mmCIF file with all atom_site columns, C-alpha atoms in Angstrom:
data_model
loop_
_atom_site.group_PDB
_atom_site.id
_atom_site.type_symbol
_atom_site.label_atom_id
_atom_site.label_alt_id
_atom_site.label_comp_id
_atom_site.label_asym_id
_atom_site.label_entity_id
_atom_site.label_seq_id
_atom_site.pdbx_PDB_ins_code
_atom_site.Cartn_x
_atom_site.Cartn_y
_atom_site.Cartn_z
_atom_site.occupancy
_atom_site.B_iso_or_equiv
_atom_site.pdbx_formal_charge
_atom_site.auth_seq_id
_atom_site.auth_comp_id
_atom_site.auth_asym_id
_atom_site.auth_atom_id
_atom_site.pdbx_PDB_model_num
ATOM 1   C CA . UNK A 1 1   ? 16.671 39.737  -63.794 1.00 51.00 ? 1201 UNK A CA 1
ATOM 2   C CA . UNK A 1 2   ? 13.382 39.368  -61.910 1.00 52.00 ? 1202 UNK A CA 1
ATOM 3   C CA . UNK A 1 3   ? 14.530 35.898  -60.868 1.00 52.00 ? 1203 UNK A CA 1
ATOM 4   C CA . UNK A 1 4   ? 17.470 37.171  -58.760 1.00 51.00 ? 1204 UNK A CA 1
ATOM 5   C CA . UNK A 1 5   ? 15.372 39.281  -56.326 1.00 51.00 ? 1205 UNK A CA 1
ATOM 6   C CA . UNK A 1 6   ? 12.882 36.422  -55.937 1.00 51.00 ? 1206 UNK A CA 1
ATOM 7   C CA . UNK A 1 7   ? 15.666 33.937  -55.082 1.00 46.00 ? 1207 UNK A CA 1
ATOM 8   C CA . UNK A 1 8   ? 17.233 36.424  -52.677 1.00 47.00 ? 1208 UNK A CA 1
ATOM 9   C CA . UNK A 1 9   ? 13.880 37.042  -51.022 1.00 44.00 ? 1209 UNK A CA 1
ATOM 10  C CA . UNK A 1 10  ? 13.392 33.281  -50.468 1.00 44.00 ? 1210 UNK A CA 1
ATOM 11  C CA . UNK A 1 11  ? 16.941 32.956  -49.158 1.00 45.00 ? 1211 UNK A CA 1
ATOM 12  C CA . UNK A 1 12  ? 16.385 35.752  -46.651 1.00 41.00 ? 1212 UNK A CA 1
ATOM 13  C CA . UNK A 1 13  ? 13.071 34.204  -45.582 1.00 39.00 ? 1213 UNK A CA 1
ATOM 14  C CA . UNK A 1 14  ? 14.688 30.779  -45.049 1.00 39.00 ? 1214 UNK A CA 1
ATOM 15  C CA . UNK A 1 15  ? 17.552 32.287  -43.051 1.00 44.00 ? 1215 UNK A CA 1
ATOM 16  C CA . UNK A 1 16  ? 15.057 34.212  -40.899 1.00 39.00 ? 1216 UNK A CA 1
ATOM 17  C CA . UNK A 1 17  ? 13.101 31.020  -40.178 1.00 38.00 ? 1217 UNK A CA 1
ATOM 18  C CA . UNK A 1 18  ? 16.295 29.177  -39.225 1.00 38.00 ? 1218 UNK A CA 1
ATOM 19  C CA . UNK A 1 19  ? 17.420 31.997  -36.932 1.00 38.00 ? 1219 UNK A CA 1
ATOM 20  C CA . UNK A 1 20  ? 14.045 32.172  -35.188 1.00 39.00 ? 1220 UNK A CA 1
ATOM 21  C CA . UNK A 1 21  ? 14.165 28.389  -34.745 1.00 42.00 ? 1221 UNK A CA 1
ATOM 22  C CA . UNK A 1 22  ? 17.572 28.724  -33.082 1.00 42.00 ? 1222 UNK A CA 1
ATOM 23  C CA . UNK A 1 23  ? 16.277 30.943  -30.286 1.00 40.00 ? 1223 UNK A CA 1
ATOM 24  C CA . UNK A 1 24  ? 17.860 29.778  -27.025 1.00 39.00 ? 1224 UNK A CA 1
ATOM 25  C CA . UNK A 1 25  ? 14.723 30.383  -24.959 1.00 36.00 ? 1225 UNK A CA 1
ATOM 26  C CA . UNK A 1 26  ? 14.143 26.620  -24.897 1.00 33.00 ? 1226 UNK A CA 1
ATOM 27  C CA . UNK A 1 27  ? 17.252 26.254  -22.732 1.00 34.00 ? 1227 UNK A CA 1
ATOM 28  C CA . UNK A 1 28  ? 15.519 28.132  -19.917 1.00 32.00 ? 1228 UNK A CA 1
ATOM 29  C CA . UNK A 1 29  ? 12.964 25.388  -19.385 1.00 35.00 ? 1229 UNK A CA 1
ATOM 30  C CA . UNK A 1 30  ? 14.047 22.592  -17.062 1.00 40.00 ? 1230 UNK A CA 1
ATOM 31  C CA . UNK A 1 31  ? 15.659 19.606  -18.720 1.00 44.00 ? 1231 UNK A CA 1
ATOM 32  C CA . UNK A 1 32  ? 16.619 16.242  -17.305 1.00 48.00 ? 1232 UNK A CA 1
ATOM 33  C CA . UNK A 1 33  ? 20.057 17.480  -16.357 1.00 56.00 ? 1233 UNK A CA 1
ATOM 34  C CA . UNK A 1 34  ? 18.725 20.418  -14.329 1.00 85.00 ? 1234 UNK A CA 1
ATOM 35  C CA . UNK A 1 35  ? 17.353 18.470  -11.367 1.00 95.00 ? 1235 UNK A CA 1
ATOM 36  C CA . UNK A 1 36  ? 18.627 15.229  -9.951  1.00 97.00 ? 1236 UNK A CA 1
ATOM 37  C CA . UNK A 1 37  ? 19.129 13.141  -6.859  1.00 98.00 ? 1237 UNK A CA 1
ATOM 38  C CA . UNK A 1 38  ? 22.331 11.131  -6.585  1.00 98.00 ? 1238 UNK A CA 1
ATOM 39  C CA . UNK A 1 39  ? 22.099 7.936   -4.519  1.00 97.00 ? 1239 UNK A CA 1
ATOM 40  C CA . UNK A 1 40  ? 25.357 6.767   -2.960  1.00 97.00 ? 1240 UNK A CA 1
ATOM 41  C CA . UNK A 1 41  ? 26.138 3.726   -0.813  1.00 95.00 ? 1241 UNK A CA 1
ATOM 42  C CA . UNK A 1 42  ? 29.545 3.054   0.705   1.00 94.00 ? 1242 UNK A CA 1
ATOM 43  C CA . UNK A 1 43  ? 30.992 5.908   -1.348  1.00 95.00 ? 1243 UNK A CA 1
ATOM 44  C CA . UNK A 1 44  ? 29.807 4.430   -4.663  1.00 96.00 ? 1244 UNK A CA 1
ATOM 45  C CA . UNK A 1 45  ? 26.856 5.315   -6.900  1.00 96.00 ? 1245 UNK A CA 1
ATOM 46  C CA . UNK A 1 46  ? 23.890 2.974   -6.629  1.00 95.00 ? 1246 UNK A CA 1
ATOM 47  C CA . UNK A 1 47  ? 21.997 2.157   -9.839  1.00 94.00 ? 1247 UNK A CA 1
ATOM 48  C CA . UNK A 1 48  ? 18.469 0.834   -10.290 1.00 95.00 ? 1248 UNK A CA 1
ATOM 49  C CA . UNK A 1 49  ? 16.897 2.562   -7.316  1.00 96.00 ? 1249 UNK A CA 1
ATOM 50  C CA . UNK A 1 50  ? 13.486 4.119   -7.790  1.00 96.00 ? 1250 UNK A CA 1
ATOM 51  C CA . UNK A 1 51  ? 13.343 7.391   -5.863  1.00 96.00 ? 1251 UNK A CA 1
ATOM 52  C CA . UNK A 1 52  ? 9.833  8.485   -4.889  1.00 96.00 ? 1252 UNK A CA 1
ATOM 53  C CA . UNK A 1 53  ? 9.276  12.060  -3.730  1.00 96.00 ? 1253 UNK A CA 1
ATOM 54  C CA . UNK A 1 54  ? 6.229  12.552  -1.501  1.00 95.00 ? 1254 UNK A CA 1
ATOM 55  C CA . UNK A 1 55  ? 4.645  15.303  0.533   1.00 95.00 ? 1255 UNK A CA 1
ATOM 56  C CA . UNK A 1 56  ? 3.655  12.909  3.346   1.00 92.00 ? 1256 UNK A CA 1
ATOM 57  C CA . UNK A 1 57  ? 5.048  9.493   4.260   1.00 88.00 ? 1257 UNK A CA 1
ATOM 58  C CA . UNK A 1 58  ? 1.848  7.677   3.302   1.00 90.00 ? 1258 UNK A CA 1
ATOM 59  C CA . UNK A 1 59  ? 0.929  10.009  0.434   1.00 93.00 ? 1259 UNK A CA 1
ATOM 60  C CA . UNK A 1 60  ? 1.068  9.373   -3.275  1.00 96.00 ? 1260 UNK A CA 1
ATOM 61  C CA . UNK A 1 61  ? 4.349  10.170  -5.035  1.00 96.00 ? 1261 UNK A CA 1
ATOM 62  C CA . UNK A 1 62  ? 4.583  13.710  -6.402  1.00 97.00 ? 1262 UNK A CA 1
ATOM 63  C CA . UNK A 1 63  ? 7.523  12.716  -8.606  1.00 96.00 ? 1263 UNK A CA 1
ATOM 64  C CA . UNK A 1 64  ? 9.629  9.635   -9.288  1.00 96.00 ? 1264 UNK A CA 1
ATOM 65  C CA . UNK A 1 65  ? 12.863 8.779   -11.023 1.00 97.00 ? 1265 UNK A CA 1
ATOM 66  C CA . UNK A 1 66  ? 15.241 5.814   -11.360 1.00 97.00 ? 1266 UNK A CA 1
ATOM 67  C CA . UNK A 1 67  ? 18.973 6.018   -10.754 1.00 97.00 ? 1267 UNK A CA 1
ATOM 68  C CA . UNK A 1 68  ? 21.278 5.245   -13.655 1.00 96.00 ? 1268 UNK A CA 1
ATOM 69  C CA . UNK A 1 69  ? 24.678 3.510   -13.502 1.00 95.00 ? 1269 UNK A CA 1
ATOM 70  C CA . UNK A 1 70  ? 26.220 6.709   -12.091 1.00 97.00 ? 1270 UNK A CA 1
ATOM 71  C CA . UNK A 1 71  ? 23.635 6.897   -9.304  1.00 97.00 ? 1271 UNK A CA 1
ATOM 72  C CA . UNK A 1 72  ? 21.747 9.851   -10.804 1.00 98.00 ? 1272 UNK A CA 1
ATOM 73  C CA . UNK A 1 73  ? 17.948 9.939   -10.767 1.00 98.00 ? 1273 UNK A CA 1
ATOM 74  C CA . UNK A 1 74  ? 16.885 12.797  -13.040 1.00 98.00 ? 1274 UNK A CA 1
ATOM 75  C CA . UNK A 1 75  ? 13.597 14.316  -11.921 1.00 95.00 ? 1275 UNK A CA 1
ATOM 76  C CA . UNK A 1 76  ? 11.867 15.778  -14.949 1.00 89.00 ? 1276 UNK A CA 1
ATOM 77  C CA . UNK A 1 77  ? 8.380  16.582  -13.647 1.00 91.00 ? 1277 UNK A CA 1
ATOM 78  C CA . UNK A 1 78  ? 7.994  18.407  -10.359 1.00 94.00 ? 1278 UNK A CA 1
ATOM 79  C CA . UNK A 1 79  ? 4.838  19.779  -8.773  1.00 94.00 ? 1279 UNK A CA 1
ATOM 80  C CA . UNK A 1 80  ? 4.269  23.502  -8.842  1.00 94.00 ? 1280 UNK A CA 1
ATOM 81  C CA . UNK A 1 81  ? 4.444  24.898  -6.275  1.00 96.00 ? 1281 UNK A CA 1
ATOM 82  C CA . UNK A 1 82  ? 6.856  22.512  -4.616  1.00 96.00 ? 1282 UNK A CA 1
ATOM 83  C CA . UNK A 1 83  ? 6.334  21.442  -0.989  1.00 96.00 ? 1283 UNK A CA 1
ATOM 84  C CA . UNK A 1 84  ? 8.610  22.836  1.744   1.00 96.00 ? 1284 UNK A CA 1
ATOM 85  C CA . UNK A 1 85  ? 10.472 19.544  1.586   1.00 95.00 ? 1285 UNK A CA 1
ATOM 86  C CA . UNK A 1 86  ? 10.075 16.103  0.060   1.00 96.00 ? 1286 UNK A CA 1
ATOM 87  C CA . UNK A 1 87  ? 9.805  12.890  2.022   1.00 95.00 ? 1287 UNK A CA 1
ATOM 88  C CA . UNK A 1 88  ? 11.806 10.272  0.139   1.00 95.00 ? 1288 UNK A CA 1
ATOM 89  C CA . UNK A 1 89  ? 10.910 6.622   -0.327  1.00 94.00 ? 1289 UNK A CA 1
ATOM 90  C CA . UNK A 1 90  ? 13.168 4.289   -2.291  1.00 94.00 ? 1290 UNK A CA 1
ATOM 91  C CA . UNK A 1 91  ? 12.762 0.874   -3.873  1.00 93.00 ? 1291 UNK A CA 1
ATOM 92  C CA . UNK A 1 92  ? 15.328 -1.374  -5.524  1.00 92.00 ? 1292 UNK A CA 1
ATOM 93  C CA . UNK A 1 93  ? 14.092 -2.368  -8.969  1.00 91.00 ? 1293 UNK A CA 1
ATOM 94  C CA . UNK A 1 94  ? 16.840 -4.687  -10.149 1.00 78.00 ? 1294 UNK A CA 1
ATOM 95  C CA . UNK A 1 95  ? 17.890 -8.222  -9.435  1.00 72.00 ? 1295 UNK A CA 1
ATOM 96  C CA . UNK A 1 96  ? 21.543 -7.191  -9.584  1.00 73.00 ? 1296 UNK A CA 1
ATOM 97  C CA . UNK A 1 97  ? 22.521 -9.328  -6.599  1.00 83.00 ? 1297 UNK A CA 1
ATOM 98  C CA . UNK A 1 98  ? 21.430 -6.790  -3.989  1.00 88.00 ? 1298 UNK A CA 1
ATOM 99  C CA . UNK A 1 99  ? 18.350 -5.080  -2.598  1.00 91.00 ? 1299 UNK A CA 1
ATOM 100 C CA . UNK A 1 100 ? 17.583 -2.238  -0.262  1.00 93.00 ? 1300 UNK A CA 1
ATOM 101 C CA . UNK A 1 101 ? 17.356 -3.625  3.262   1.00 91.00 ? 1301 UNK A CA 1
ATOM 102 C CA . UNK A 1 102 ? 13.701 -3.207  4.307   1.00 89.00 ? 1302 UNK A CA 1
ATOM 103 C CA . UNK A 1 103 ? 14.480 -2.811  8.013   1.00 88.00 ? 1303 UNK A CA 1
ATOM 104 C CA . UNK A 1 104 ? 17.174 -0.182  7.378   1.00 88.00 ? 1304 UNK A CA 1
ATOM 105 C CA . UNK A 1 105 ? 14.890 1.704   4.998   1.00 87.00 ? 1305 UNK A CA 1
ATOM 106 C CA . UNK A 1 106 ? 12.063 1.539   7.554   1.00 85.00 ? 1306 UNK A CA 1
ATOM 107 C CA . UNK A 1 107 ? 14.354 3.079   10.186  1.00 84.00 ? 1307 UNK A CA 1
ATOM 108 C CA . UNK A 1 108 ? 14.963 5.977   7.829   1.00 83.00 ? 1308 UNK A CA 1
ATOM 109 C CA . UNK A 1 109 ? 11.198 6.382   7.629   1.00 76.00 ? 1309 UNK A CA 1
ATOM 110 C CA . UNK A 1 110 ? 10.093 9.901   6.912   1.00 67.00 ? 1310 UNK A CA 1
ATOM 111 C CA . UNK A 1 111 ? 13.353 11.326  8.271   1.00 84.00 ? 1311 UNK A CA 1
ATOM 112 C CA . UNK A 1 112 ? 14.878 11.083  4.797   1.00 92.00 ? 1312 UNK A CA 1
ATOM 113 C CA . UNK A 1 113 ? 13.997 14.442  3.276   1.00 95.00 ? 1313 UNK A CA 1
ATOM 114 C CA . UNK A 1 114 ? 15.104 16.606  0.379   1.00 97.00 ? 1314 UNK A CA 1
ATOM 115 C CA . UNK A 1 115 ? 14.835 20.348  -0.128  1.00 97.00 ? 1315 UNK A CA 1
ATOM 116 C CA . UNK A 1 116 ? 12.713 21.754  -2.954  1.00 97.00 ? 1316 UNK A CA 1
ATOM 117 C CA . UNK A 1 117 ? 14.616 21.462  -6.228  1.00 96.00 ? 1317 UNK A CA 1
ATOM 118 C CA . UNK A 1 118 ? 13.965 25.132  -6.929  1.00 94.00 ? 1318 UNK A CA 1
ATOM 119 C CA . UNK A 1 119 ? 16.320 25.819  -3.982  1.00 96.00 ? 1319 UNK A CA 1
ATOM 120 C CA . UNK A 1 120 ? 18.773 22.981  -4.553  1.00 96.00 ? 1320 UNK A CA 1
ATOM 121 C CA . UNK A 1 121 ? 18.565 21.281  -7.985  1.00 97.00 ? 1321 UNK A CA 1
ATOM 122 C CA . UNK A 1 122 ? 21.397 18.780  -7.299  1.00 98.00 ? 1322 UNK A CA 1
ATOM 123 C CA . UNK A 1 123 ? 20.998 16.703  -4.148  1.00 98.00 ? 1323 UNK A CA 1
ATOM 124 C CA . UNK A 1 124 ? 22.702 13.593  -2.795  1.00 98.00 ? 1324 UNK A CA 1
ATOM 125 C CA . UNK A 1 125 ? 21.367 10.800  -0.612  1.00 96.00 ? 1325 UNK A CA 1
ATOM 126 C CA . UNK A 1 126 ? 24.065 8.828   1.172   1.00 96.00 ? 1326 UNK A CA 1
ATOM 127 C CA . UNK A 1 127 ? 22.563 5.584   2.386   1.00 94.00 ? 1327 UNK A CA 1
ATOM 128 C CA . UNK A 1 128 ? 23.670 4.403   5.835   1.00 92.00 ? 1328 UNK A CA 1
ATOM 129 C CA . UNK A 1 129 ? 25.599 1.216   6.540   1.00 88.00 ? 1329 UNK A CA 1
ATOM 130 C CA . UNK A 1 130 ? 23.545 -1.929  6.091   1.00 90.00 ? 1330 UNK A CA 1
ATOM 131 C CA . UNK A 1 131 ? 20.985 -0.130  3.893   1.00 93.00 ? 1331 UNK A CA 1
ATOM 132 C CA . UNK A 1 132 ? 21.889 -2.522  1.074   1.00 93.00 ? 1332 UNK A CA 1
ATOM 133 C CA . UNK A 1 133 ? 21.899 -6.273  1.487   1.00 90.00 ? 1333 UNK A CA 1
ATOM 134 C CA . UNK A 1 134 ? 23.355 -8.899  -0.782  1.00 86.00 ? 1334 UNK A CA 1
ATOM 135 C CA . UNK A 1 135 ? 21.092 -11.497 -2.350  1.00 83.00 ? 1335 UNK A CA 1
ATOM 136 C CA . UNK A 1 136 ? 23.929 -13.994 -2.616  1.00 79.00 ? 1336 UNK A CA 1
ATOM 137 C CA . UNK A 1 137 ? 24.878 -16.202 0.303   1.00 64.00 ? 1337 UNK A CA 1
ATOM 138 C CA . UNK A 1 138 ? 28.648 -15.651 0.043   1.00 58.00 ? 1338 UNK A CA 1
ATOM 139 C CA . UNK A 1 139 ? 28.596 -11.959 1.089   1.00 47.00 ? 1339 UNK A CA 1
#
């Protein structure tokens, strides 16, 4: 008979540990899906673009992310506090038959800016015409 209360006590303890481990407070911390930049060119997502977020045009990146096949660059680590806005620099990192046009990107200069992600966690960059150039001669 003494065995039944002991088993029940261990069962209750295990259930309590599982329930505490299932606390949803971890969902309040930012995850990859909470903040992103979507890069679009000619109405289509652009993959393999490294997005660098800076405070000044010649400053070191505060955060960086690479776009996936759907054009999303998930920003997982942001400075705290965030700047009033981010100056964006971008680099193509793939040899997928295209590259970001250096002269078009230079024209964008520090005019390409994003709001703090605390204000707007999902942002889109639509690249202008001729921002992407083909690496093949037949295009």
